[in-house]
Coordinates of C-alpha atoms in Angstrom, one line a residue:
M1 CA 130.8 113.7 128.3
T2 CA 127.5 112.5 127.8
P3 CA 127.6 110.3 124.7
P4 CA 125.5 110.6 121.5
R5 CA 122.4 109.3 121.9
T6 CA 121.1 107.2 118.7
Q7 CA 117.5 106.1 119.8
H8 CA 114.2 108.2 119.4
I9 CA 112.2 109.5 122.0
P10 CA 108.5 108.6 121.8
V11 CA 106.3 111.3 122.0
V12 CA 102.9 110.5 123.2
V13 CA 99.7 112.9 123.1
L14 CA 97.5 112.6 126.0
A15 CA 94.2 114.3 125.3
G16 CA 90.6 114.5 126.6
F17 CA 87.9 116.8 127.9
L18 CA 87.9 118.3 131.2
G19 CA 87.2 115.9 133.8
S20 CA 88.0 112.9 131.8
G21 CA 90.6 111.6 133.9
K22 CA 94.0 112.8 131.8
T23 CA 95.9 114.1 134.8
T24 CA 95.0 111.1 137.0
L25 CA 96.2 108.7 133.9
L26 CA 99.5 110.7 133.6
N27 CA 100.2 110.2 137.6
H28 CA 99.5 106.6 137.2
L29 CA 102.2 106.3 134.8
L30 CA 104.8 108.7 136.6
R31 CA 104.0 106.5 139.9
N32 CA 104.5 103.2 137.6
R33 CA 107.3 103.9 135.5
A34 CA 109.7 101.2 136.3
G35 CA 112.7 103.4 135.9
T36 CA 111.9 104.8 132.8
R37 CA 112.4 108.8 132.7
I38 CA 109.4 110.7 131.5
G39 CA 109.2 114.5 130.5
V40 CA 106.1 115.9 130.6
I41 CA 104.7 119.0 128.6
V42 CA 101.6 120.5 129.6
N43 CA 99.8 122.6 127.3
D44 CA 97.6 124.3 129.7
F45 CA 97.6 127.6 131.2
G46 CA 95.3 126.8 134.5
A47 CA 96.6 125.3 137.9
I48 CA 97.4 121.5 137.0
E49 CA 98.1 119.1 139.8
I50 CA 100.7 116.3 139.2
D51 CA 100.4 114.5 142.4
A52 CA 101.8 116.8 145.4
M53 CA 103.6 119.5 142.9
T54 CA 101.5 122.1 141.4
V55 CA 102.2 123.6 138.0
A56 CA 101.3 127.4 137.8
G57 CA 100.9 127.6 134.2
Q58 CA 103.7 129.8 133.6
V59 CA 105.0 129.8 130.0
G60 CA 108.5 128.3 129.8
S61 CA 108.6 127.1 133.6
T62 CA 110.4 123.8 133.5
V63 CA 110.1 121.8 136.8
S64 CA 111.8 118.7 138.2
L65 CA 109.5 115.9 139.7
G66 CA 111.8 114.4 141.7
N67 CA 111.8 111.0 140.4
G68 CA 113.9 111.7 137.6
C69 CA 111.1 113.2 135.4
L70 CA 110.6 116.7 133.9
C71 CA 107.5 119.1 133.7
C72 CA 106.8 121.9 131.4
A73 CA 103.9 124.3 131.1
V74 CA 103.8 125.5 127.8
D75 CA 102.1 127.1 125.1
A76 CA 101.5 125.2 121.8
S77 CA 103.4 127.7 119.8
E78 CA 106.5 127.0 121.9
L79 CA 106.1 123.0 121.6
D80 CA 109.1 122.7 119.3
T81 CA 111.5 125.0 122.0
F82 CA 110.7 122.3 124.8
L83 CA 111.0 119.6 122.7
E84 CA 114.5 120.5 121.6
T85 CA 115.2 120.8 125.6
L86 CA 113.7 117.6 126.4
T87 CA 115.7 115.5 124.1
R88 CA 119.0 117.0 124.4
P89 CA 121.4 114.2 125.6
S90 CA 121.8 115.5 129.2
A91 CA 117.8 115.0 129.8
R92 CA 118.3 111.2 129.2
L93 CA 114.9 111.2 128.8
D94 CA 112.9 107.8 127.7
L95 CA 109.5 109.1 127.0
I96 CA 107.8 112.2 126.3
V97 CA 104.1 112.8 127.5
I98 CA 102.2 116.5 125.9
E99 CA 99.0 116.4 128.2
A100 CA 96.9 118.7 126.0
S101 CA 94.3 121.4 127.3
G102 CA 91.1 120.3 127.9
L103 CA 89.6 122.2 125.5
A104 CA 92.5 121.7 122.9
E105 CA 92.5 120.5 119.3
P106 CA 94.6 117.1 119.5
Q107 CA 95.1 116.7 115.9
E108 CA 96.8 120.0 115.8
L109 CA 99.4 119.0 118.4
V110 CA 99.9 115.7 116.5
R111 CA 100.3 117.5 113.1
M112 CA 102.7 119.7 114.7
L113 CA 104.6 116.5 115.7
L114 CA 104.4 114.9 112.4
A115 CA 105.9 118.4 110.8
S116 CA 108.8 118.7 113.6
E117 CA 111.9 118.8 112.3
N118 CA 113.1 117.2 115.5
P119 CA 115.3 114.3 114.5
H120 CA 115.4 112.8 117.9
I121 CA 111.7 112.2 118.7
L122 CA 109.1 109.6 117.5
Y123 CA 105.4 110.0 117.1
G124 CA 104.1 108.1 120.2
G125 CA 100.6 108.0 119.3
L126 CA 97.2 110.1 120.1
V127 CA 95.6 108.9 123.4
E128 CA 92.0 110.2 123.8
V129 CA 90.6 109.7 127.5
V130 CA 86.9 109.7 127.7
D131 CA 84.8 109.9 130.8
A132 CA 82.3 107.1 130.7
A133 CA 79.6 108.5 133.2
E134 CA 79.6 111.6 131.3
F135 CA 80.0 110.9 127.9
D136 CA 76.8 111.5 126.3
G137 CA 76.7 114.9 128.1
T138 CA 80.2 115.7 127.0
R139 CA 79.0 114.8 123.5
E140 CA 76.1 117.2 124.1
R141 CA 78.1 119.8 124.9
H142 CA 81.0 119.0 122.9
P143 CA 80.3 117.7 119.5
E144 CA 83.7 118.1 118.5
I145 CA 84.7 114.8 120.7
D146 CA 83.5 112.9 117.6
R147 CA 86.5 114.2 115.5
H148 CA 89.1 113.8 118.6
L149 CA 87.7 110.3 118.6
A150 CA 88.2 109.8 114.9
V151 CA 92.1 110.7 115.1
A152 CA 93.0 109.0 118.3
D153 CA 95.5 106.0 118.2
L154 CA 94.2 104.5 121.7
V155 CA 91.0 105.3 123.6
V156 CA 90.9 104.7 127.2
L157 CA 87.2 104.6 128.2
N158 CA 88.0 105.8 131.9
K159 CA 85.5 105.9 135.0
T160 CA 83.9 102.6 134.0
D161 CA 83.3 102.0 137.5
R162 CA 80.4 104.7 137.3
V163 CA 78.6 102.8 134.9
G164 CA 76.5 99.4 134.7
E165 CA 77.8 96.6 132.4
A166 CA 75.1 97.2 130.2
E167 CA 76.0 100.8 129.5
Q168 CA 79.7 100.1 129.7
E169 CA 78.8 98.1 126.7
R170 CA 76.9 100.3 124.5
L171 CA 79.4 103.1 125.3
R172 CA 82.3 100.7 124.0
R173 CA 80.4 100.1 121.0
T174 CA 79.6 104.0 120.3
V175 CA 83.3 104.6 121.4
A176 CA 84.8 102.0 119.2
E177 CA 82.5 102.7 115.9
L178 CA 83.8 106.9 116.1
S179 CA 87.3 106.1 116.5
R180 CA 87.7 102.9 114.2
P181 CA 90.4 101.6 113.8
A182 CA 91.8 102.4 117.4
A183 CA 92.1 100.2 120.0
V184 CA 89.6 100.8 122.9
I185 CA 90.8 100.0 126.7
S186 CA 88.5 100.3 129.8
A187 CA 90.0 101.8 132.9
V188 CA 89.2 102.8 136.3
H189 CA 91.0 105.5 137.9
G190 CA 93.1 106.0 134.6
R191 CA 95.1 102.6 135.7
I192 CA 96.1 101.2 132.5
D193 CA 99.3 99.5 132.0
P194 CA 102.1 101.6 131.0
E195 CA 103.7 99.4 128.5
L196 CA 100.9 100.4 126.3
F197 CA 102.8 103.6 126.4
F198 CA 106.6 102.3 126.9
D199 CA 108.8 99.8 127.3
P200 CA 110.0 99.9 131.3
A201 CA 113.5 100.5 131.5
M202 CA 113.6 98.5 135.0
R203 CA 116.3 100.9 136.3
P204 CA 117.1 102.6 139.7
D205 CA 117.2 106.3 139.4
G206 CA 120.9 107.5 139.2
E207 CA 121.5 104.2 137.9
E208 CA 123.1 103.6 141.2
K209 CA 123.8 99.7 142.0
T210 CA 122.3 100.1 145.7
R211 CA 120.0 102.4 146.9
Q212 CA 117.1 103.1 149.5
L213 CA 113.7 102.0 148.7
T214 CA 111.4 104.8 147.0
F215 CA 108.0 105.2 147.5
E216 CA 107.1 104.1 144.0
D217 CA 109.2 100.9 144.9
L218 CA 106.5 100.4 147.7
L219 CA 103.6 100.9 145.4
R220 CA 104.6 98.4 143.1
E221 CA 105.0 95.9 146.2
E222 CA 101.4 96.8 147.5
A223 CA 100.0 96.6 144.0
G224 CA 101.3 92.9 143.8
D225 CA 101.0 90.2 140.6
D226 CA 97.1 90.6 140.8
H227 CA 97.1 94.0 140.1
A228 CA 99.6 94.1 137.4
G229 CA 97.6 90.7 135.7
H230 CA 94.4 93.2 136.2
L231 CA 96.3 96.0 134.0
H232 CA 97.4 93.4 131.5
A233 CA 94.1 91.8 131.1
A234 CA 92.7 94.9 129.4
Y235 CA 94.9 93.9 126.1
E236 CA 96.4 91.3 124.0
S237 CA 100.1 90.9 123.1
V238 CA 101.2 88.7 120.0
D239 CA 104.7 87.8 119.8
F240 CA 106.1 86.5 116.5
T241 CA 109.9 85.2 115.8
S242 CA 110.8 83.8 112.4
D243 CA 114.2 82.9 110.9
V244 CA 112.9 82.9 107.6
P245 CA 113.5 86.8 106.1
L246 CA 110.3 88.5 105.5
D247 CA 109.2 89.6 101.9
P248 CA 109.3 93.3 101.9
R249 CA 106.2 93.8 99.7
R250 CA 104.0 91.4 101.4
F251 CA 105.2 92.6 104.8
I252 CA 104.2 96.3 104.0
A253 CA 101.0 95.2 102.7
F254 CA 100.3 93.3 105.7
L255 CA 101.1 96.9 107.8
D256 CA 98.9 98.9 105.6
S257 CA 96.0 96.7 106.3
R258 CA 96.7 95.9 109.8
P259 CA 93.2 95.3 111.6
E260 CA 90.8 97.4 114.4
G261 CA 92.2 97.2 117.9
L262 CA 96.0 97.0 116.8
Y263 CA 97.7 99.9 118.7
R264 CA 101.3 99.2 118.9
I265 CA 103.8 97.0 116.7
K266 CA 107.3 96.9 117.8
G267 CA 110.5 94.8 116.9
F268 CA 112.8 93.9 114.3
A269 CA 112.6 92.7 111.0
D270 CA 114.9 91.0 108.7
F271 CA 114.4 91.6 104.9
G272 CA 117.0 89.0 104.0
A273 CA 118.4 89.6 100.5
G274 CA 116.7 93.2 100.8
D275 CA 119.3 94.5 102.7
R276 CA 122.0 92.1 103.9
D277 CA 123.8 94.6 106.1
N278 CA 120.8 95.6 108.4
R279 CA 118.0 94.8 110.5
Y280 CA 115.4 97.1 110.5
A281 CA 113.7 98.6 114.1
L282 CA 110.0 98.7 113.4
H283 CA 107.9 101.0 115.5
A284 CA 104.2 101.2 114.9
V285 CA 101.5 103.1 116.7
G286 CA 98.0 103.7 115.1
R287 CA 98.3 104.9 111.6
F288 CA 101.9 106.1 112.0
L289 CA 104.5 103.6 110.5
R290 CA 108.2 104.0 111.1
F291 CA 111.4 101.9 110.2
V292 CA 115.1 102.4 111.4
P293 CA 118.0 100.7 109.7
Q294 CA 120.3 99.0 112.1
P295 CA 123.7 97.3 111.2
W296 CA 123.5 93.8 112.0
A297 CA 126.1 92.8 115.0
R298 CA 128.9 90.5 114.1
G299 CA 127.8 86.7 114.7
E300 CA 124.4 87.9 115.6
Q301 CA 121.7 85.2 114.6
R302 CA 119.1 87.0 111.9
L303 CA 116.0 87.0 113.0
T304 CA 112.6 88.9 112.8
Q305 CA 110.8 89.2 116.3
L306 CA 107.9 91.2 116.6
V307 CA 105.4 92.2 119.5
L308 CA 102.0 93.3 118.6
I309 CA 99.9 94.9 121.2
G310 CA 96.0 96.0 121.0
A311 CA 92.4 95.4 122.5
G312 CA 90.3 92.9 120.7
I313 CA 92.5 91.4 118.3
D314 CA 92.5 87.8 116.7
A315 CA 96.1 86.6 118.0
E316 CA 96.1 83.6 115.5
A317 CA 95.1 85.5 112.5
L318 CA 97.9 88.0 113.1
R319 CA 100.4 85.3 113.2
A320 CA 98.9 83.5 110.2
G321 CA 99.4 86.9 108.6
L322 CA 102.9 87.5 109.5
T323 CA 104.0 83.9 108.7
A324 CA 102.7 84.5 105.0
C325 CA 104.9 87.5 105.1
R326 CA 108.2 84.9 105.1
A327 CA 109.9 85.3 102.1
E328 CA 110.6 82.5 99.3
P329 CA 114.1 81.1 98.9
G330 CA 116.0 83.3 96.3
P331 CA 119.4 84.5 95.3
E332 CA 121.8 86.1 97.9
T333 CA 122.0 89.2 96.2
P334 CA 119.3 91.7 96.1
D335 CA 117.6 91.7 92.3
T336 CA 115.7 94.3 90.6
E337 CA 112.4 93.2 91.8
T338 CA 113.5 93.0 95.4
E339 CA 115.1 96.5 95.4
R340 CA 111.8 97.7 94.4
A341 CA 109.9 95.6 97.1
M342 CA 112.2 97.6 99.5
W343 CA 111.0 101.0 98.2
G344 CA 107.5 100.8 100.6
V345 CA 110.2 100.1 103.6
L346 CA 112.6 102.6 102.8
R347 CA 109.6 105.3 102.6
C348 CA 109.1 104.6 106.1
V349 CA 112.7 105.3 107.1
Q350 CA 113.5 108.7 109.0
Q351 CA 116.3 110.7 108.0
E352 CA 119.0 110.4 110.5
P353 CA 121.1 113.5 111.7
E354 CA 124.7 113.9 110.4
P355 CA 127.0 112.3 113.1
E356 CA 128.9 115.9 113.4
D357 CA 125.7 117.3 114.1
V358 CA 125.1 114.6 116.9
R359 CA 128.7 115.1 118.2
E360 CA 128.5 118.6 118.5
E361 CA 124.8 118.6 120.3
A362 CA 126.6 116.1 122.6
A363 CA 129.8 118.3 123.3
A364 CA 127.6 121.2 124.0
E365 CA 125.6 119.4 126.3
A366 CA 128.8 117.6 128.2

């Protein structure tokens, strides 16, 4: 029997006009997933090649990619149905990527995700892929790209090897202005660090203790540390740890005013007297924010531990801002003011499914 799953699965929307390099970027993620099991939903009716496998665009088809990942070809109207399939405990997925049609309105997919009643998913952001060499022409033919960039959480300026440095800088400024406050990452052949999307599971397929080397392992070995360092250099990562609880009102104010280029925040927050029983897992991507209360383990050291990821961010300013969120010494039990301060946190907490519903779902999948 598969045990009930309690974590939420991030769902990332990967968008961009035809030829921007969405599928190339997706292939890169699948080849460098480090044991992370990825579900792919392809919102397109054309022939879409994912490495050696071709999805023929049949609505309702689900194809195994042979590496623990799945691929579906769906109509947007059936999105909820496939999300229900991919979030079942038996699928054991860590991430779901929706590759939008080159002519899709990505904000509609985002709206559907945010309105979904599926309790197992978490919005993982809208990633817009832009062809640097063809951007001006694409914008002339499809002026709606401005609207797409305006709702993006992360912009990948792809194919930058095809333009000069001055042109690349001009494009970065233009794209950053259109997508503000989203982070903008430059890439060649869609190669960006997968950790922008997910935390690698770093487990072998099938979780066996010994296994043969896979093609994915060989690719990682061939890439070497220099390649990984190059990918990581495209963005900054800021760590913050505090053994002093955070003031919930100050912390929410910090999150509401987070600076441009800050794409993702993950980790755990301790609100001290605001909730002595729970720490709060934090998931923020772009403008989306979600807290999940989790009971403290017996004897666990009570810390706030956060990682902030973005491009062009001021690390010291972020650390200073978080340090200013630490609470002043106060009573061990919440007073009325503390309870009110927690309202800003609690409004970002998703309603969890009833335990019996989770048990029934797990039993049905066993």
